[in-house]
Each structure stands twice: as C-alpha cells, then as structure tokens.
Coordinates of C-alpha atoms and ligand atoms in Angstrom, one line a residue:
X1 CA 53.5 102.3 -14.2
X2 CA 53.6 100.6 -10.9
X3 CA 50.5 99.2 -9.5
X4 CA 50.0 102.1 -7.1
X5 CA 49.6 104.7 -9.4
X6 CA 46.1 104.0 -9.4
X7 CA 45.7 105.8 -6.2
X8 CA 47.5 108.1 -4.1
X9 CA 46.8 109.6 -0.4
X10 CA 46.3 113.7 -0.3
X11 CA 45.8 115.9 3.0
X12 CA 42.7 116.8 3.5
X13 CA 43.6 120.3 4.2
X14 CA 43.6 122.5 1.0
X15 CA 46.3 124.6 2.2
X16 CA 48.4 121.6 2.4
X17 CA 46.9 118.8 -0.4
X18 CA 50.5 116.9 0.3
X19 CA 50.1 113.9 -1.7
X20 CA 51.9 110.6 -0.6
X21 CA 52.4 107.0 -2.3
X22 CA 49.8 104.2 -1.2
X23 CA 53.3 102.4 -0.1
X24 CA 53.6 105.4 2.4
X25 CA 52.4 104.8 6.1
X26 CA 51.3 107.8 7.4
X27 CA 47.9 108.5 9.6
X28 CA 48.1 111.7 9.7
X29 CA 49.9 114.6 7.1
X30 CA 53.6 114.6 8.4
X31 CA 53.3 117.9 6.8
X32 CA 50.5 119.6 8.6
X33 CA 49.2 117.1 11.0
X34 CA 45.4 116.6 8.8
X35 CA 43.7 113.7 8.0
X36 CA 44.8 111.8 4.8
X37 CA 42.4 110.7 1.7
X38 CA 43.2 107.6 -0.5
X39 CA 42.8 109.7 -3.9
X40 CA 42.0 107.6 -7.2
X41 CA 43.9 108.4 -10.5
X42 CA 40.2 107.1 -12.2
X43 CA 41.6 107.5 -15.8
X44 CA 43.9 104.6 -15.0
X45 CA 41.0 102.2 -13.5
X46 CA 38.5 100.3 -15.3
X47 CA 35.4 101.5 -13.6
X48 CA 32.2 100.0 -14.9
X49 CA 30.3 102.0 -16.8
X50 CA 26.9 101.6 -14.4
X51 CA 27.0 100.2 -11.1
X52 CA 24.2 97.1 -12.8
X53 CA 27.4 96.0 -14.2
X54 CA 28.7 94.6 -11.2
X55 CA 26.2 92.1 -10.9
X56 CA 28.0 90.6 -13.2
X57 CA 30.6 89.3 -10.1
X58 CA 27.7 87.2 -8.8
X59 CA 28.1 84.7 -11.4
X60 CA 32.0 84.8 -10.4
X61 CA 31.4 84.3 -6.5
X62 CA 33.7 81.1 -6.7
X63 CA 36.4 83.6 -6.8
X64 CA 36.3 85.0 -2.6
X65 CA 37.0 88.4 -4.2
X66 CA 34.0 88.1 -6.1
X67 CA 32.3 86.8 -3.0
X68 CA 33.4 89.2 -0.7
X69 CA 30.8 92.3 -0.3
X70 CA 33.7 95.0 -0.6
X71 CA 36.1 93.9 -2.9
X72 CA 33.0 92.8 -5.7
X73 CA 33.0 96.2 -6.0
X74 CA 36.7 96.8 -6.1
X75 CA 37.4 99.1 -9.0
X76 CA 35.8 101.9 -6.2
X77 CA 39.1 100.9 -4.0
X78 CA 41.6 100.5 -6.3
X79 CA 44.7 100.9 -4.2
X80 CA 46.3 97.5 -4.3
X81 CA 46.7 94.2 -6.4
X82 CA 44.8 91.6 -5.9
X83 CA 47.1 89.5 -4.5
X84 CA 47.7 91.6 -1.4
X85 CA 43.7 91.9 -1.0
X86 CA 42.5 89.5 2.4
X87 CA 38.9 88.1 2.6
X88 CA 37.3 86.5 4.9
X89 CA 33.9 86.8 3.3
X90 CA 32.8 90.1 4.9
X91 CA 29.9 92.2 3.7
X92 CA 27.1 89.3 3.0
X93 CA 24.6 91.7 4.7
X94 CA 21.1 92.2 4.0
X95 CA 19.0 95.0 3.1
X96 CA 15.8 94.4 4.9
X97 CA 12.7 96.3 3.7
X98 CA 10.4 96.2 7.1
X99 CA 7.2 97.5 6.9
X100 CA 6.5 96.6 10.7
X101 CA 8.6 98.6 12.0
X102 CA 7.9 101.1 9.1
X103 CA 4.2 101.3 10.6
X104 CA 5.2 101.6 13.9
X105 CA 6.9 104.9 13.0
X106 CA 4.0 106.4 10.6
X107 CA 5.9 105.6 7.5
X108 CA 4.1 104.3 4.3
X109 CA 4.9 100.5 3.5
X110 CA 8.2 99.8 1.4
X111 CA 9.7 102.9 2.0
X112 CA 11.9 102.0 5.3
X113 CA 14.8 99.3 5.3
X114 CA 17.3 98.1 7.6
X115 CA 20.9 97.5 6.3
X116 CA 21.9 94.9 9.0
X117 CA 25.7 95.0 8.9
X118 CA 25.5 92.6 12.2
X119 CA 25.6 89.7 9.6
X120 CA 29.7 90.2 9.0
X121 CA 32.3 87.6 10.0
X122 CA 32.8 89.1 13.5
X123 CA 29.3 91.1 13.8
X124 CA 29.8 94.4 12.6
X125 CA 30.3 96.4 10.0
X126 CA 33.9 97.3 11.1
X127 CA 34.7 94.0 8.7
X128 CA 34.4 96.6 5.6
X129 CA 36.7 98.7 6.8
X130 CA 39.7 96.0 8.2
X131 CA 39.3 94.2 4.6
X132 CA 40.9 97.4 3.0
X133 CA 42.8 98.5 6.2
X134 CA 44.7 95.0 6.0
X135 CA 44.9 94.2 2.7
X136 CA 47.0 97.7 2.8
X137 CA 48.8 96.2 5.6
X138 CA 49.8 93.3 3.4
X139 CA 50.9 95.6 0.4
X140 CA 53.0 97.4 3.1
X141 CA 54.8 94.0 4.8
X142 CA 53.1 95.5 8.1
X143 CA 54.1 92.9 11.0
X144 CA 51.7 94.5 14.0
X145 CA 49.0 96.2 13.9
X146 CA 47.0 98.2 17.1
X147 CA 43.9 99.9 17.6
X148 CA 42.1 101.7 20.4
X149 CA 38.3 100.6 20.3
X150 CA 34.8 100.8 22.3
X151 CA 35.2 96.8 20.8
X152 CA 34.1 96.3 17.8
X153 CA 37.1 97.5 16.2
X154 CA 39.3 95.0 18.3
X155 CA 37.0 92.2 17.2
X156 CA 37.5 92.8 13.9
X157 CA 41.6 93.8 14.0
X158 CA 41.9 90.5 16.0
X159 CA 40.1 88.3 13.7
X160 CA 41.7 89.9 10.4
X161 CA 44.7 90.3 11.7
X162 CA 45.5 86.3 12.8
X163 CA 43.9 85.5 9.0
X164 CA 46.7 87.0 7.4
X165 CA 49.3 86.6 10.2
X166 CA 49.8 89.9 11.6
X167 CA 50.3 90.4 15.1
X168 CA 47.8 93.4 17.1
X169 CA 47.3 94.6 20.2
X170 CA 44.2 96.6 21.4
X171 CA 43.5 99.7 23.7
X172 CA 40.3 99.2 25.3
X173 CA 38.9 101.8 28.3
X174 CA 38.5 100.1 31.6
X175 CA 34.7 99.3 31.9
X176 CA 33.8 100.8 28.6
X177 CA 33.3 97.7 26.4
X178 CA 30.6 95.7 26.4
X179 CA 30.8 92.1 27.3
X180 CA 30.3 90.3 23.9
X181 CA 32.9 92.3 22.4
X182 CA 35.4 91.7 24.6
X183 CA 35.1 88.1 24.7
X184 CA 35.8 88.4 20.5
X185 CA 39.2 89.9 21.3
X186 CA 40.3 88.1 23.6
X187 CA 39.2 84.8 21.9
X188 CA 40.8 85.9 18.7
X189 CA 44.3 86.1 20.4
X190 CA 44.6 90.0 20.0
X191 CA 47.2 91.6 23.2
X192 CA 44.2 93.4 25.1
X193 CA 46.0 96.5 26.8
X194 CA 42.6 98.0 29.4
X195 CA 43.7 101.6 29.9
X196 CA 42.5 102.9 33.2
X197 CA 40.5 105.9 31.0
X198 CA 37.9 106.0 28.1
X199 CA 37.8 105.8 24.3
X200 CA 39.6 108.9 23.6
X201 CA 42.6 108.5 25.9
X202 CA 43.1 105.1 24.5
X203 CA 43.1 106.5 20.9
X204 CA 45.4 109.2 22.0
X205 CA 48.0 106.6 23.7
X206 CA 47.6 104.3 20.8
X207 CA 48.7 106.5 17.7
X208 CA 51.8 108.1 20.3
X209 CA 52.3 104.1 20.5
X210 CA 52.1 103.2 16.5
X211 CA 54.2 106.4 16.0
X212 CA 57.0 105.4 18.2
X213 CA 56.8 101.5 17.7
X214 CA 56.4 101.2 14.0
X215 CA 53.1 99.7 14.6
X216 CA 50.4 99.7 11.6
X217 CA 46.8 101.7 13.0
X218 CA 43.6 100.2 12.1
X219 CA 41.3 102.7 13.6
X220 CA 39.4 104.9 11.2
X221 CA 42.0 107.5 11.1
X222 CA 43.4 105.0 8.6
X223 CA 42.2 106.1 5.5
X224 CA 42.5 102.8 3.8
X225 CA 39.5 101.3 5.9
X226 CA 37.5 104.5 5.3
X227 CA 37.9 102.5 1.4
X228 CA 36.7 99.8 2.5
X229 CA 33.3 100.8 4.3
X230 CA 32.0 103.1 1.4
X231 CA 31.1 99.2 0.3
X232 CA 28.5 99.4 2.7
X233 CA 26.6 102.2 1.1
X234 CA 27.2 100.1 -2.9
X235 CA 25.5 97.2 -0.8
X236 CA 22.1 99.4 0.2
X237 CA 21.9 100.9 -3.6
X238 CA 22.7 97.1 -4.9
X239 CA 19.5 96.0 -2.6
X240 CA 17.3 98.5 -4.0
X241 CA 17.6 97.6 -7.8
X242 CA 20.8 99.8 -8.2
X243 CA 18.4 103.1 -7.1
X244 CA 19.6 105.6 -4.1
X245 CA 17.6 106.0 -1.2
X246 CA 16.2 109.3 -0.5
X247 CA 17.7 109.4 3.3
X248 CA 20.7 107.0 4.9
X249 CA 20.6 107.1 8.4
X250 CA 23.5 105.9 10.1
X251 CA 25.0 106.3 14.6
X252 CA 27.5 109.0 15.1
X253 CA 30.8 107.6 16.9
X254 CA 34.1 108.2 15.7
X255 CA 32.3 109.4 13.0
X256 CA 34.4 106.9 10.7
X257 CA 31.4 105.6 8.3
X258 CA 29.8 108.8 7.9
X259 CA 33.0 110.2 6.2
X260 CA 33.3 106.7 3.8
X261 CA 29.8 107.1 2.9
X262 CA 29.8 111.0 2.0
X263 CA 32.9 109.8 0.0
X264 CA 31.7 107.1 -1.5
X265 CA 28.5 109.4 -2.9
X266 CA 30.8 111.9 -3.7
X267 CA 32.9 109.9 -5.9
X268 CA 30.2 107.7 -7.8
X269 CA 28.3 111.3 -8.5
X270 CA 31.7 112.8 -10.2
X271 CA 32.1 109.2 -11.8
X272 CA 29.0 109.3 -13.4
X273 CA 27.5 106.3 -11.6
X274 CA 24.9 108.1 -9.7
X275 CA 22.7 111.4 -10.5
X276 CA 21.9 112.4 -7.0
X277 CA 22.8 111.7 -3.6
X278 CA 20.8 111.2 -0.8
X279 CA 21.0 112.8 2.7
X280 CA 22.5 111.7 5.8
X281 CA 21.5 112.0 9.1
X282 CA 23.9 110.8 11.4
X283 CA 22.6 110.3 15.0
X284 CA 24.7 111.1 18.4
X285 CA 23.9 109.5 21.6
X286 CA 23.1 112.1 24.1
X287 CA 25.9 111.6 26.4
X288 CA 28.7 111.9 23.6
X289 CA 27.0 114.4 21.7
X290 CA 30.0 116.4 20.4
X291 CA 29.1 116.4 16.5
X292 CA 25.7 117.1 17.2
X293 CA 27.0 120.3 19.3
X294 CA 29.6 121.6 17.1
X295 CA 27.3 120.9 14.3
X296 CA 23.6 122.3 15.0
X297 CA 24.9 124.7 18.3
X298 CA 28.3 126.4 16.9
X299 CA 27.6 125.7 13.4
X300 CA 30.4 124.4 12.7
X301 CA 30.7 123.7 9.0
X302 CA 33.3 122.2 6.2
X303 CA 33.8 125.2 4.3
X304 CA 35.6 124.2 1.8
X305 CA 37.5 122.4 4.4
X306 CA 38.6 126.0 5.8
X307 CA 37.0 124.4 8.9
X308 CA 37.0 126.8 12.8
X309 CA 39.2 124.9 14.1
X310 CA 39.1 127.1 17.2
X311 CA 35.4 126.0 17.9
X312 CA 36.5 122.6 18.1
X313 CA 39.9 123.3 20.3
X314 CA 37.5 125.2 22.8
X315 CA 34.9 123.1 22.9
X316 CA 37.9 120.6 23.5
X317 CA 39.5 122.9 26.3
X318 CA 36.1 123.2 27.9
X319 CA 35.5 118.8 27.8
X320 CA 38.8 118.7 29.4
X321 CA 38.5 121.9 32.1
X322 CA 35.1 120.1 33.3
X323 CA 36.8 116.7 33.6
X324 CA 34.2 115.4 30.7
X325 CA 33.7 112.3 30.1
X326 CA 31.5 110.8 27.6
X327 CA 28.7 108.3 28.7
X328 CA 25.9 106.4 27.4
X329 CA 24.8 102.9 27.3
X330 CA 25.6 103.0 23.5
X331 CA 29.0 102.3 24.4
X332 CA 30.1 101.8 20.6
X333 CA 29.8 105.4 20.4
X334 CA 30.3 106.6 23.6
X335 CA 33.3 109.1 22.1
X336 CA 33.9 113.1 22.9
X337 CA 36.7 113.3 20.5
X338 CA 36.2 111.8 17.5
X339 CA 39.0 111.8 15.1
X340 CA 37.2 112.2 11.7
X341 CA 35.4 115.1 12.8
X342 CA 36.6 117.1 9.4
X343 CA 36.0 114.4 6.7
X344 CA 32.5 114.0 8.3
X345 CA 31.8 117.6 8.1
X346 CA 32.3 117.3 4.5
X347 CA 30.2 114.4 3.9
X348 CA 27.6 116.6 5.5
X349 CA 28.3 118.8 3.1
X350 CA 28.2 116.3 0.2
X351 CA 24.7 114.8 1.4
X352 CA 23.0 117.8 2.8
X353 CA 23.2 116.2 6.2
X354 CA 21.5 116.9 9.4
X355 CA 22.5 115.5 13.3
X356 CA 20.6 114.9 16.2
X357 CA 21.2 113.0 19.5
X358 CA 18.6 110.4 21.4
X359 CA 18.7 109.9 25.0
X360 CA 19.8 106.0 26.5
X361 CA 16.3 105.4 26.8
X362 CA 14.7 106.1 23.1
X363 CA 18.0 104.2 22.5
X364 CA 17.2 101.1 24.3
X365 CA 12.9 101.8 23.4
X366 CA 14.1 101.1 19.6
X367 CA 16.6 98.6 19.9
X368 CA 13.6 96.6 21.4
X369 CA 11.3 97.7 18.6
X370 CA 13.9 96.9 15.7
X371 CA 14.9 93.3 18.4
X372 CA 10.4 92.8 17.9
X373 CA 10.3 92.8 14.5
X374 CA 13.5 90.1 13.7
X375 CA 16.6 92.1 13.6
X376 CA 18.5 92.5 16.8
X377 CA 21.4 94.7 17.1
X378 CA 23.2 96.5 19.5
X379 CA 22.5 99.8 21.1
X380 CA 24.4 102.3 19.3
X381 CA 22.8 101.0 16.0
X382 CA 19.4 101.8 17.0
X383 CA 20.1 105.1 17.8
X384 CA 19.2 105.7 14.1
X385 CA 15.7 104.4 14.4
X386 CA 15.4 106.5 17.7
X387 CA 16.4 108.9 15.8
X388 CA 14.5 108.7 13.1
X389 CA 11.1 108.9 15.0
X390 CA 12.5 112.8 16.0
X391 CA 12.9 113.5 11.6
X392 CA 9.5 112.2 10.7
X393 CA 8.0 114.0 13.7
X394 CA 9.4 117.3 12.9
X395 CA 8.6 116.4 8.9
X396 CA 12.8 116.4 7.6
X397 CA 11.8 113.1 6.4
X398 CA 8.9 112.4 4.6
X399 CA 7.3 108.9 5.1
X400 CA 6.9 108.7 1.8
X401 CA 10.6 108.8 1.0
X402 CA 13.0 105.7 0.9
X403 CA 15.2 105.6 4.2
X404 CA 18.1 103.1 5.3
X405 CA 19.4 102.9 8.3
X406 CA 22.3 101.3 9.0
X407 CA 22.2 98.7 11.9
X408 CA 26.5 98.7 12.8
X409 CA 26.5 95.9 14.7
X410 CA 24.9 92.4 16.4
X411 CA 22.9 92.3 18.9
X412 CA 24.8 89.4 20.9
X413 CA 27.7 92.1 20.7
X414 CA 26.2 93.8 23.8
X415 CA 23.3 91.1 26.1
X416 CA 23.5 93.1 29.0
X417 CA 21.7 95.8 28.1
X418 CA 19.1 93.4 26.1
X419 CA 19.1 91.6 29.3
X420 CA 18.6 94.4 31.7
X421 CA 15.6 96.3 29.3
X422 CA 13.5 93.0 29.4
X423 CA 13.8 91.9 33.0
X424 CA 14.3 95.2 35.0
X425 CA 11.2 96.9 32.7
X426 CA 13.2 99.4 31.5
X427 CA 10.5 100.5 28.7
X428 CA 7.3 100.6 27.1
X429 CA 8.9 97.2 24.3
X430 CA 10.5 95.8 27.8
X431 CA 9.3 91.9 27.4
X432 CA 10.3 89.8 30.7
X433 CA 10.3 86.2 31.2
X434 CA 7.5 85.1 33.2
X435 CA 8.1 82.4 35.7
X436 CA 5.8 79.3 37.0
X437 CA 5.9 76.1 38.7
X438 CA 7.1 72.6 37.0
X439 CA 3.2 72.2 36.2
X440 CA 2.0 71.1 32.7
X441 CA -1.7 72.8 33.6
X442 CA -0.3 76.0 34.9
X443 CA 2.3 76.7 32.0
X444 CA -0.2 75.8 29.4
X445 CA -2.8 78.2 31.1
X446 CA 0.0 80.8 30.6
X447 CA -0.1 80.4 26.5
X448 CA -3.6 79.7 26.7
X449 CA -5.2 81.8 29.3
Ligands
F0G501 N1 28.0 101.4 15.7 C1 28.8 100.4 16.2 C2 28.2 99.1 16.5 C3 30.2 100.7 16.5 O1 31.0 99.8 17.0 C4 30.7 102.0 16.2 C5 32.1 102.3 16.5 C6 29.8 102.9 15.7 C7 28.5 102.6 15.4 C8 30.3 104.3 15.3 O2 30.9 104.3 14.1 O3 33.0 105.5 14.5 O4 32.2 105.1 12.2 O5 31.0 106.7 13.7 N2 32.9 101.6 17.1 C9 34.3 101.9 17.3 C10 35.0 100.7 17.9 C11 34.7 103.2 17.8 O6 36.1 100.9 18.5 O7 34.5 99.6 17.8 P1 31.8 105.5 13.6

C-alpha cells in the first residue's frame, strides 16, 4: 500500500462524494465544481489512543517535526511522509489565560484565554496551514505556487515557499493590505501582482491563473492547509490540560479556520479523542458581513450539505448589481465572497455555532484593550473579543464558562491603525504620546505630577 492510502480527498457535496488520490491537484471537484476534503483511511494510521499521549513528542523536540506545533500532532494529518513534510518551526503559540481582560468583560477569573497565533514564524496563524499546504506541494513536485491574500497569506506563501525552493507569486488588492504585511512579501521575494480591485477579484483571477498555468494554490480553498490549521485548535486543548473549552471564538474572513477547526472537532469526537465539542462563534466585521447575513438573516444552513445555494447566488447577484465592495479597517477580513462558505456552514453545524459582526470601532476599542493587557494583535483578531462583549451581554456565553479566542495575527502586521487609535483619539483605550520640552524638571513632573 502506497503511502497515500492513508488519506484521500472527497467532494464535499453528497450528491457527488468524488474521491481523488492525495497525489491529485485539484482545488475544486472537476466533477461538480465543490470544495474538496482531505479524508483519512483512520484504520491504516496509528492514532494515539488519547490526545495526553502526544506529550510524549516533547521529550522528542530535537527532531523539528517534533518541534513543530502541527506536525507533533501529525497522525491528525496523515497525508504524506515524513520526508516531504517542511518546518520551519510554526505553531510555538501560547495559550494565555488573562484574567484582566477577563474582568474587563464581567467574566469570572480563569475562565477566558487568548490563543495568540501572532507568535508564528511570519506572525500569523496562516503558518499552520502553509506547513500542510507545502509539504503537499513537495509530495506533488509543485514548482510555483500563488495565492490571492488581504497579506497574511502572502507572508506566509513567501516565506514557506523560498524554504523549500518553490517559486510564488501573490494577488494582492490595490490599497487593501496593510503595511506590515506587505513589507513581509515583498522582503521574502514572493512576485507581488497589486490588482487594481479587492480580495475577491484577486481570488477569482488567481485560481483562473493556477488553472491555466499549472500553478499550485495556497489559499484556503486548498484543502491540505485546512489540515494543517485544525493544529491550532489541538494547541488550545493541549494548554488547558488536554480539556476542551466550553466556547472557541475565532474572526470570520475567508472563513478558512472556522471550517479546519469544526473539522478538526469533528474528527477527534468520531476518533474517540474527545467527548464533546465546544461551540464556535465566529465573528464578521461589519463591513464584510456576508456569513453573518446569510447565516442569522436568510438562515442559511448546512443541511446535510444540501445547502440553498440560490440564497447565496442572489445575495451574490445583489453584492455585484449594487457595485459592493467590502470594507473595514480589519482588512484581514475584509471579504464578500468567501470561498469556504459551505465547509464553515458545517462546522457550525458540528459546534452549534453562532455569528455576529462588530463595527470598526468596537474593533479597534478591543484591540486596544487586548494591546493594554500584553498581547497586541491586529485588528481582525480582536474582532473576537469585540465580539465577545455582545455574547456575554446577551447571556449565549456564560462567564462562567471556559472561552478561547483566537488572536490570527501580530500586531506589528498592521501599525497604522495602532498608530492612528492612540494619536488621533479614536476611543475610550486610545493612549497618545504626550509631548514636552528637553527639561529634566518638566518631564519628571509628567510621571510624577
Ligand atoms: N485573521 C487574520 C489576521 C487573517 O489574516 C485572516 C485572513 C483572518 C483572520 C480570516 O481567516 O479566512 O480563515 O476566516 N487572511 C487571509 C489572507 C484572507 O489573505 O491573509 P479566515
């Protein structure tokens, strides 16, 4: 049996369920145009017998699979060997329990934590996913890769892609990337293409491109690096003694990491691993609000993935007739299209999710909260906490139940809009600089009035 037997890709669709080899590149069913799974044969992998039993890797972290916070847990994504797997030490990321901010919000001490995925090699937690993406780009021989991204995901494609000697280019909107971000892809040699247009036309041009070029796709629509960022929600039940949280709270954008996580919960329920699963709430920013639309306004559900699909196309045909453009200053998830629409519908489904959208300014209000009590991250990450002061208001959450958000990315990603909060006095957290003179008694009476 060759190696890939372990897993196998299947449409998504259950009128279809085509199933494909892992040495198959295909982003999309050739047969009916769906979304693709990676599928595990589970009889044929070794899977612990309790998650506890990968601690056992610690003792191994000489070994960079070992070390690396995805592939430690690697019997979850068995789709390759280990010699095609690439590491570049992604996923050493915290789970910090805060009880400041916890207080802040009106929840009871120890119950709220902050799973600060701005610690990975290029500052967010897109590194889980390109570890799987291109370690399947490896098994594949892919020579170029491409992706179309609000910037984290070229940050990460350029700096995985140059470790293991893959060329990629990357679709970026004119305007629509934030400053830090840019600078990554650019330094990190990756062909920057600026499309006069947002997010969604650059992910539209990019997959005609990969399709006619050859070229392997990194975005999330690559069900490989879906593999890899289910890692991220191991990680958070790692931190907390190998319990699940009661509530994972986590920004809505291409809606790539809610799908991986209802996955992940999915799988390690039917494995045995876990006896519950916790809920989701996955958080929109106002301005790109699509999910939260579809989802709580139409109703659109998974249904056995017999989704409406004619909600979605007219909702479509009415962004489009209106000359719609998504915008927020969250531009990580500033997105009015976003391609795993269906597989996040399920993982609602799975974790008995709820969605909600903040406005820019409870965005940027608790970014500075979550900045004042030692994490910083960028905007679209604290549209969880924002959004988690709406769920304890309206009591979904309890504050005595355990929550994690997940903070995507670093705050240096984005130091304009840090910037602009503090000086211009955007907010109640805004915290200037305060000028004075070159005169030892007049700065001193400013920290000792
Ligand atoms: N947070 C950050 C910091 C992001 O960069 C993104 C997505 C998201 C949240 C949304 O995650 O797509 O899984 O729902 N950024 C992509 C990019 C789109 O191109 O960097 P999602």
């Amino acid at each position: 049996m060759t190696r890939s037997n372990t897993a196998f890709q299947r449409c998504i669709n259950p009128d279809c369920a085509a199933e494909f080899d892992c040495m198959e590149v295909y982003f999309k069913c050739p047969r009916c145009g769906e979304l693709l799974d990676v599928v595990y044969n589970w009889d044929k992998i070794q899977v612990p017998a309790k998650l506890s039993d990968f601690a056992d890797r610690w003792t191994s972290r000489d070994n960079p699979l070992d070390f690396s916070g995805v592939w430690r847990f690697r019997e979850l994504l068995d789709f390759c060997p280990d010699s095609s797997r690439v590491t570049i030490g992604e996923g050493q990321t915290i789970l910090q329990q805060n009880d400041a901010l916890a207080k802040q919000l009106g929840i009871r001490p120890s119950r709220l934590f902050l799973q600060y995925e701005g610690l990975n090699p290029s500052g967010s937690f897109k590194d889980n996913g390109m570890t799987a993406a291109f370690s399947h780009a490896k098994m594949v021989n892919a020579e170029s890769s491409a992706c179309a991204s609000t910037g984290n995901t070229s940050a990460s494609m350029a700096i995985y892609a140059h470790s293991c000697g893959i060329k990629c280019t990357v679709f970026i909107g004119s305007g629509r990337i934030a400053f830090g971000k840019l600078s990554q892809a650019m330094d990190y040699g990756g062909h920057t293409i600026q499309i006069r247009g947002d997010f969604d036309d650059c992910m539209l041009q990019v997959q005609a491109v990969c399709a006619k070029l050859g070229i392997y796709l990194v975005n999330s629509l690559n069900p490989f690096r879906l593999e890899g960022q289910k890692t991220i929600m191991l990680r958070i039940i790692e931190q907390l003694g190998w319990q699940v949280p009661d509530w994972i709270i986590v920004p809505g954008g291409n809606l790539g990491n809610s799908s991986s996580f209802g996955k992940a919960f999915a799988e390690m329920k039917q494995l045995g691993l876990i006896d519950r699963v916790p809920r989701m709430a996955i958080i929109n920013a106002a301005g790109a609000n699509t999910l939260e639309h579809l989802y709580n306004d139409k109703k659109l559900r998974w249904n056995g993935g017999n989704v409406d699909r004619k909600i979605i196309d007219d909702y479509y045909a009415e962004l489009t007739a209106g000359g719609f453009s998504p915008h927020t200053c969250a531009s990580a998830i500033e997105i009015s299209r976003p391609v795993n629409l269906k597989k996040c519908l399920r993982a609602l489904d799975v974790c008995d999710g709820v969605v909600l959208a903040v406005t820019d300014q409870e965005i940027i209000d608790a970014k500075a909260q979550i900045g004042a009590v030692g994490l910083g991250c960028e905007p679209a990450s604290a549209a969880t906490v924002a959004g988690l002061k709406y769920l304890i208001a309206d009591g979904t959450v309890d504050p005595d139940q355990r929550i994690a958000c997940v903070l995507t990315g670093h705050a240096l990603k984005d130091p304009n809009v840090t910037v602009n909060y503090h000086k211009d006095r955007q907010g109640p957290f805004s915290n200037p600089p305060v000028e004075v003179d070159n005169d030892l008694e007049q700065i001193i009476k400013l920290i000792q009035p």
